[in-house]
Amino acid sequence: LPELGRKMREQDYATQLPNGLTPYRHTRKDNAADGQFGTILNTYREHLCAADNQWLKSQWTKVKKSIDWGIKHYDPNRDGYLETVQHNTLDGAMTGCSSWIGSLYLSSLEAGARMAKIMGETDAAAEYRRIRDSGKKLQNERLWNGEYYIQEVGEKRIQDYLDGCHIDQLLGEWWGDQVGIEPAYPADRSLTAMQSLLKYNFLTNFQ
């Protein structure tokens, strides 16, 4: 139900810290990158299911804080290519940029731009799209290995998967499709990446 979805987002933002960090579990005060960006996409979806802009207007101050905190914390160069440590809801942490978290980031930027435009904040919308355009270019240049999208490690390796064929490597593309956001990655590459998922990850038995 759309009403339930909106209530869940209101609960998410009720736990938001003053700086815009949105905790990934309501009983905690820390962040997960996929949760931060996913909540922004969830918010845009909930808006699309609303009859007008009133619900988005009621949440916008916190939504914008969430977007801006994510950029500042994970993308200090504001170029669409993640750098800092990214805890995630698989209870791990990565560094550098991956297409898994990276594609979520790019889709959330476009969702943020669309919501900012609705709220009359055209400068913010333009900046989010500038970062997204830069990220599209950099991620496609640096993360595509010819068969699938990989992770480029940051300054210090933590729990990174590097050149593994990650099951969620196109998660942000899937999310974008659900809410009418154009792909950040070329269609032929995405198709090849999905074929590679079957090639490298599907097993008929585990013996």
Tab-separated table of C-alpha atoms in Angstrom:
chain	number	residue	atom	x	y	z
A	1	LEU	CA	0.000	0.000	0.000
A	2	PRO	CA	1.333	3.484	-0.865
A	3	GLU	CA	0.264	4.775	2.551
A	4	LEU	CA	2.363	2.102	4.262
A	5	GLY	CA	5.361	2.990	2.110
A	6	ARG	CA	5.109	6.649	3.042
A	7	LYS	CA	4.788	5.766	6.737
A	8	MET	CA	7.943	3.654	6.521
A	9	ARG	CA	9.884	6.551	5.022
A	10	GLU	CA	8.623	8.848	7.741
A	11	GLN	CA	9.984	6.364	10.274
A	12	ASP	CA	13.328	6.312	8.442
A	13	TYR	CA	13.640	10.077	8.566
A	14	ALA	CA	12.448	10.236	12.181
A	15	THR	CA	15.766	8.619	13.169
A	16	GLN	CA	17.894	10.844	10.921
A	17	LEU	CA	20.783	12.603	12.625
A	18	PRO	CA	21.036	16.410	12.362
A	19	ASN	CA	23.804	16.166	9.732
A	20	GLY	CA	21.643	14.054	7.395
A	21	LEU	CA	22.975	10.585	8.193
A	22	THR	CA	20.037	8.192	8.014
A	23	PRO	CA	20.691	5.148	10.247
A	24	TYR	CA	20.260	1.808	8.514
A	25	ARG	CA	18.725	0.250	11.618
A	26	HIS	CA	16.443	2.355	13.731
A	27	THR	CA	18.119	1.266	16.964
A	28	ARG	CA	21.566	2.305	15.743
A	29	LYS	CA	23.223	5.593	14.840
A	30	ASP	CA	25.534	4.485	12.046
A	31	ASN	CA	25.140	4.329	8.306
A	32	ALA	CA	25.063	1.859	5.434
A	33	ALA	CA	25.747	3.304	1.996
A	34	ASP	CA	23.247	1.091	0.177
A	35	GLY	CA	20.642	1.964	2.794
A	36	GLN	CA	21.334	5.703	2.550
A	37	PHE	CA	20.953	5.736	-1.238
A	38	GLY	CA	18.138	3.187	-1.217
A	39	THR	CA	16.091	5.328	1.163
A	40	ILE	CA	16.342	8.243	-1.252
A	41	LEU	CA	15.097	6.024	-4.072
A	42	ASN	CA	12.351	4.672	-1.822
A	43	THR	CA	11.303	8.234	-1.084
A	44	TYR	CA	11.008	9.070	-4.776
A	45	ARG	CA	8.946	5.919	-5.326
A	46	GLU	CA	6.617	6.881	-2.471
A	47	HIS	CA	6.215	10.328	-4.008
A	48	LEU	CA	5.299	8.828	-7.368
A	49	CYS	CA	2.528	6.883	-5.640
A	50	ALA	CA	1.127	10.002	-3.964
A	51	ALA	CA	-1.735	12.051	-5.382
A	52	ASP	CA	0.176	15.356	-5.224
A	53	ASN	CA	3.386	16.945	-3.937
A	54	GLN	CA	2.247	17.537	-0.365
A	55	TRP	CA	3.850	14.454	1.179
A	56	LEU	CA	7.168	15.143	-0.561
A	57	LYS	CA	7.001	18.745	0.624
A	58	SER	CA	6.530	17.551	4.218
A	59	GLN	CA	9.664	15.368	4.008
A	60	TRP	CA	11.871	17.390	1.680
A	61	THR	CA	14.114	19.094	4.242
A	62	LYS	CA	15.228	15.717	5.585
A	63	VAL	CA	15.418	14.145	2.129
A	64	LYS	CA	17.757	16.893	0.922
A	65	LYS	CA	19.900	16.521	4.030
A	66	SER	CA	20.171	12.813	3.286
A	67	ILE	CA	21.244	13.404	-0.307
A	68	ASP	CA	23.779	16.065	0.626
A	69	TRP	CA	25.252	13.999	3.466
A	70	GLY	CA	25.704	11.026	1.142
A	71	ILE	CA	27.574	13.142	-1.390
A	72	LYS	CA	29.809	14.794	1.200
A	73	HIS	CA	30.595	11.590	3.067
A	74	TYR	CA	31.076	9.103	0.234
A	75	ASP	CA	32.025	11.308	-2.714
A	76	PRO	CA	34.158	14.182	-1.376
A	77	ASN	CA	35.375	15.055	-4.876
A	78	ARG	CA	31.752	15.365	-6.040
A	79	ASP	CA	32.558	13.519	-9.244
A	80	GLY	CA	30.193	10.545	-8.955
A	81	TYR	CA	32.975	8.109	-8.096
A	82	LEU	CA	32.840	6.828	-4.519
A	83	GLU	CA	35.997	6.909	-2.429
A	84	THR	CA	35.535	6.533	1.301
A	85	VAL	CA	34.636	3.495	3.416
A	86	GLN	CA	31.131	2.226	2.706
A	87	HIS	CA	29.540	0.038	5.318
A	88	ASN	CA	26.663	-1.895	3.776
A	89	THR	CA	23.679	-3.911	4.886
A	90	LEU	CA	25.504	-7.182	4.218
A	91	ASP	CA	27.300	-6.210	7.441
A	92	GLY	CA	30.552	-5.583	5.632
A	93	ALA	CA	32.559	-2.563	4.558
A	94	MET	CA	34.237	-1.665	1.288
A	95	THR	CA	36.406	1.128	0.001
A	96	GLY	CA	36.733	2.795	-3.366
A	97	CYS	CA	33.992	2.448	-5.956
A	98	SER	CA	31.913	-0.495	-7.083
A	99	SER	CA	29.060	-0.708	-9.537
A	100	TRP	CA	26.937	-2.184	-6.731
A	101	ILE	CA	26.977	0.873	-4.453
A	102	GLY	CA	28.033	3.144	-7.312
A	103	SER	CA	24.976	2.448	-9.450
A	104	LEU	CA	22.713	2.986	-6.432
A	105	TYR	CA	24.434	6.312	-5.891
A	106	LEU	CA	23.922	7.415	-9.493
A	107	SER	CA	20.240	6.465	-9.499
A	108	SER	CA	19.688	8.193	-6.159
A	109	LEU	CA	21.236	11.372	-7.561
A	110	GLU	CA	18.726	11.446	-10.402
A	111	ALA	CA	15.888	10.718	-7.973
A	112	GLY	CA	17.182	13.573	-5.836
A	113	ALA	CA	17.375	15.881	-8.839
A	114	ARG	CA	13.783	15.154	-9.802
A	115	MET	CA	12.539	15.779	-6.276
A	116	ALA	CA	14.618	18.956	-5.993
A	117	LYS	CA	13.097	20.263	-9.219
A	118	ILE	CA	9.591	19.582	-7.919
A	119	MET	CA	10.485	21.529	-4.775
A	120	GLY	CA	11.725	24.461	-6.874
A	121	GLU	CA	15.413	23.936	-6.033
A	122	THR	CA	16.768	24.056	-9.560
A	123	ASP	CA	20.375	24.729	-8.518
A	124	ALA	CA	20.421	21.600	-6.371
A	125	ALA	CA	18.838	19.558	-9.171
A	126	ALA	CA	21.489	20.774	-11.625
A	127	GLU	CA	24.310	19.918	-9.211
A	128	TYR	CA	22.996	16.415	-8.555
A	129	ARG	CA	22.785	15.799	-12.295
A	130	ARG	CA	26.276	17.207	-12.873
A	131	ILE	CA	27.675	14.733	-10.334
A	132	ARG	CA	25.661	11.897	-11.883
A	133	ASP	CA	26.918	12.681	-15.407
A	134	SER	CA	30.504	12.690	-14.167
A	135	GLY	CA	29.921	9.412	-12.324
A	136	LYS	CA	28.419	7.740	-15.373
A	137	LYS	CA	31.570	8.522	-17.321
A	138	LEU	CA	34.048	7.551	-14.609
A	139	GLN	CA	32.298	4.359	-13.534
A	140	ASN	CA	31.977	3.113	-17.095
A	141	GLU	CA	35.622	3.929	-17.807
A	142	ARG	CA	37.069	2.364	-14.671
A	143	LEU	CA	34.748	-0.430	-13.548
A	144	TRP	CA	34.001	-2.321	-16.774
A	145	ASN	CA	36.363	-5.255	-17.400
A	146	GLY	CA	34.871	-6.431	-20.675
A	147	GLU	CA	32.571	-9.026	-19.119
A	148	TYR	CA	31.067	-7.359	-16.059
A	149	TYR	CA	31.421	-4.454	-13.625
A	150	ILE	CA	33.971	-4.736	-10.829
A	151	GLN	CA	35.101	-2.832	-7.752
A	152	GLU	CA	38.122	-0.543	-7.686
A	153	VAL	CA	39.598	-0.588	-4.198
A	154	GLY	CA	40.297	2.625	-2.301
A	155	GLU	CA	43.267	3.618	-0.185
A	156	LYS	CA	43.041	0.638	2.154
A	157	ARG	CA	41.500	-2.763	1.475
A	158	ILE	CA	38.807	-3.898	3.912
A	159	GLN	CA	36.101	-6.416	2.882
A	160	ASP	CA	36.354	-5.796	-0.835
A	161	TYR	CA	35.379	-8.101	-3.692
A	162	LEU	CA	37.604	-6.412	-6.289
A	163	ASP	CA	37.246	-8.253	-9.631
A	164	GLY	CA	34.576	-10.670	-8.436
A	165	CYS	CA	31.355	-10.933	-10.417
A	166	HIS	CA	29.091	-9.461	-7.744
A	167	ILE	CA	25.450	-10.531	-7.738
A	168	ASP	CA	24.265	-6.957	-7.035
A	169	GLN	CA	26.507	-5.201	-9.541
A	170	LEU	CA	23.504	-3.710	-11.402
A	171	LEU	CA	21.292	-3.042	-8.394
A	172	GLY	CA	21.110	0.699	-9.006
A	173	GLU	CA	20.151	0.104	-12.637
A	174	TRP	CA	17.337	-2.206	-11.522
A	175	TRP	CA	16.186	0.379	-8.998
A	176	GLY	CA	16.239	3.150	-11.576
A	177	ASP	CA	14.088	1.124	-13.943
A	178	GLN	CA	11.440	0.730	-11.234
A	179	VAL	CA	10.974	4.490	-10.971
A	180	GLY	CA	11.556	5.576	-14.573
A	181	ILE	CA	15.189	6.670	-14.266
A	182	GLU	CA	17.319	6.228	-17.352
A	183	PRO	CA	20.231	3.741	-17.142
A	184	ALA	CA	23.685	4.950	-16.162
A	185	TYR	CA	25.372	2.040	-17.927
A	186	PRO	CA	25.109	1.077	-21.627
A	187	ALA	CA	22.460	-1.556	-22.344
A	188	ASP	CA	24.896	-3.899	-24.103
A	189	ARG	CA	27.229	-3.877	-21.128
A	190	SER	CA	24.409	-4.545	-18.692
A	191	LEU	CA	23.247	-7.487	-20.808
A	192	THR	CA	26.769	-8.909	-20.932
A	193	ALA	CA	27.122	-8.416	-17.163
A	194	MET	CA	23.908	-10.361	-16.534
A	195	GLN	CA	25.098	-13.159	-18.792
A	196	SER	CA	28.346	-13.204	-16.819
A	197	LEU	CA	26.381	-13.558	-13.578
A	198	LEU	CA	24.977	-16.831	-14.891
A	199	LYS	CA	28.326	-17.887	-16.288
A	200	TYR	CA	30.296	-17.400	-13.080
A	201	ASN	CA	27.718	-17.641	-10.279
A	202	PHE	CA	25.104	-20.233	-11.247
A	203	LEU	CA	25.751	-23.798	-10.110
A	204	THR	CA	23.560	-26.805	-10.752
A	205	ASN	CA	24.990	-28.522	-7.651
A	206	PHE	CA	27.354	-27.625	-4.847
A	207	GLN	CA	29.405	-30.816	-4.626
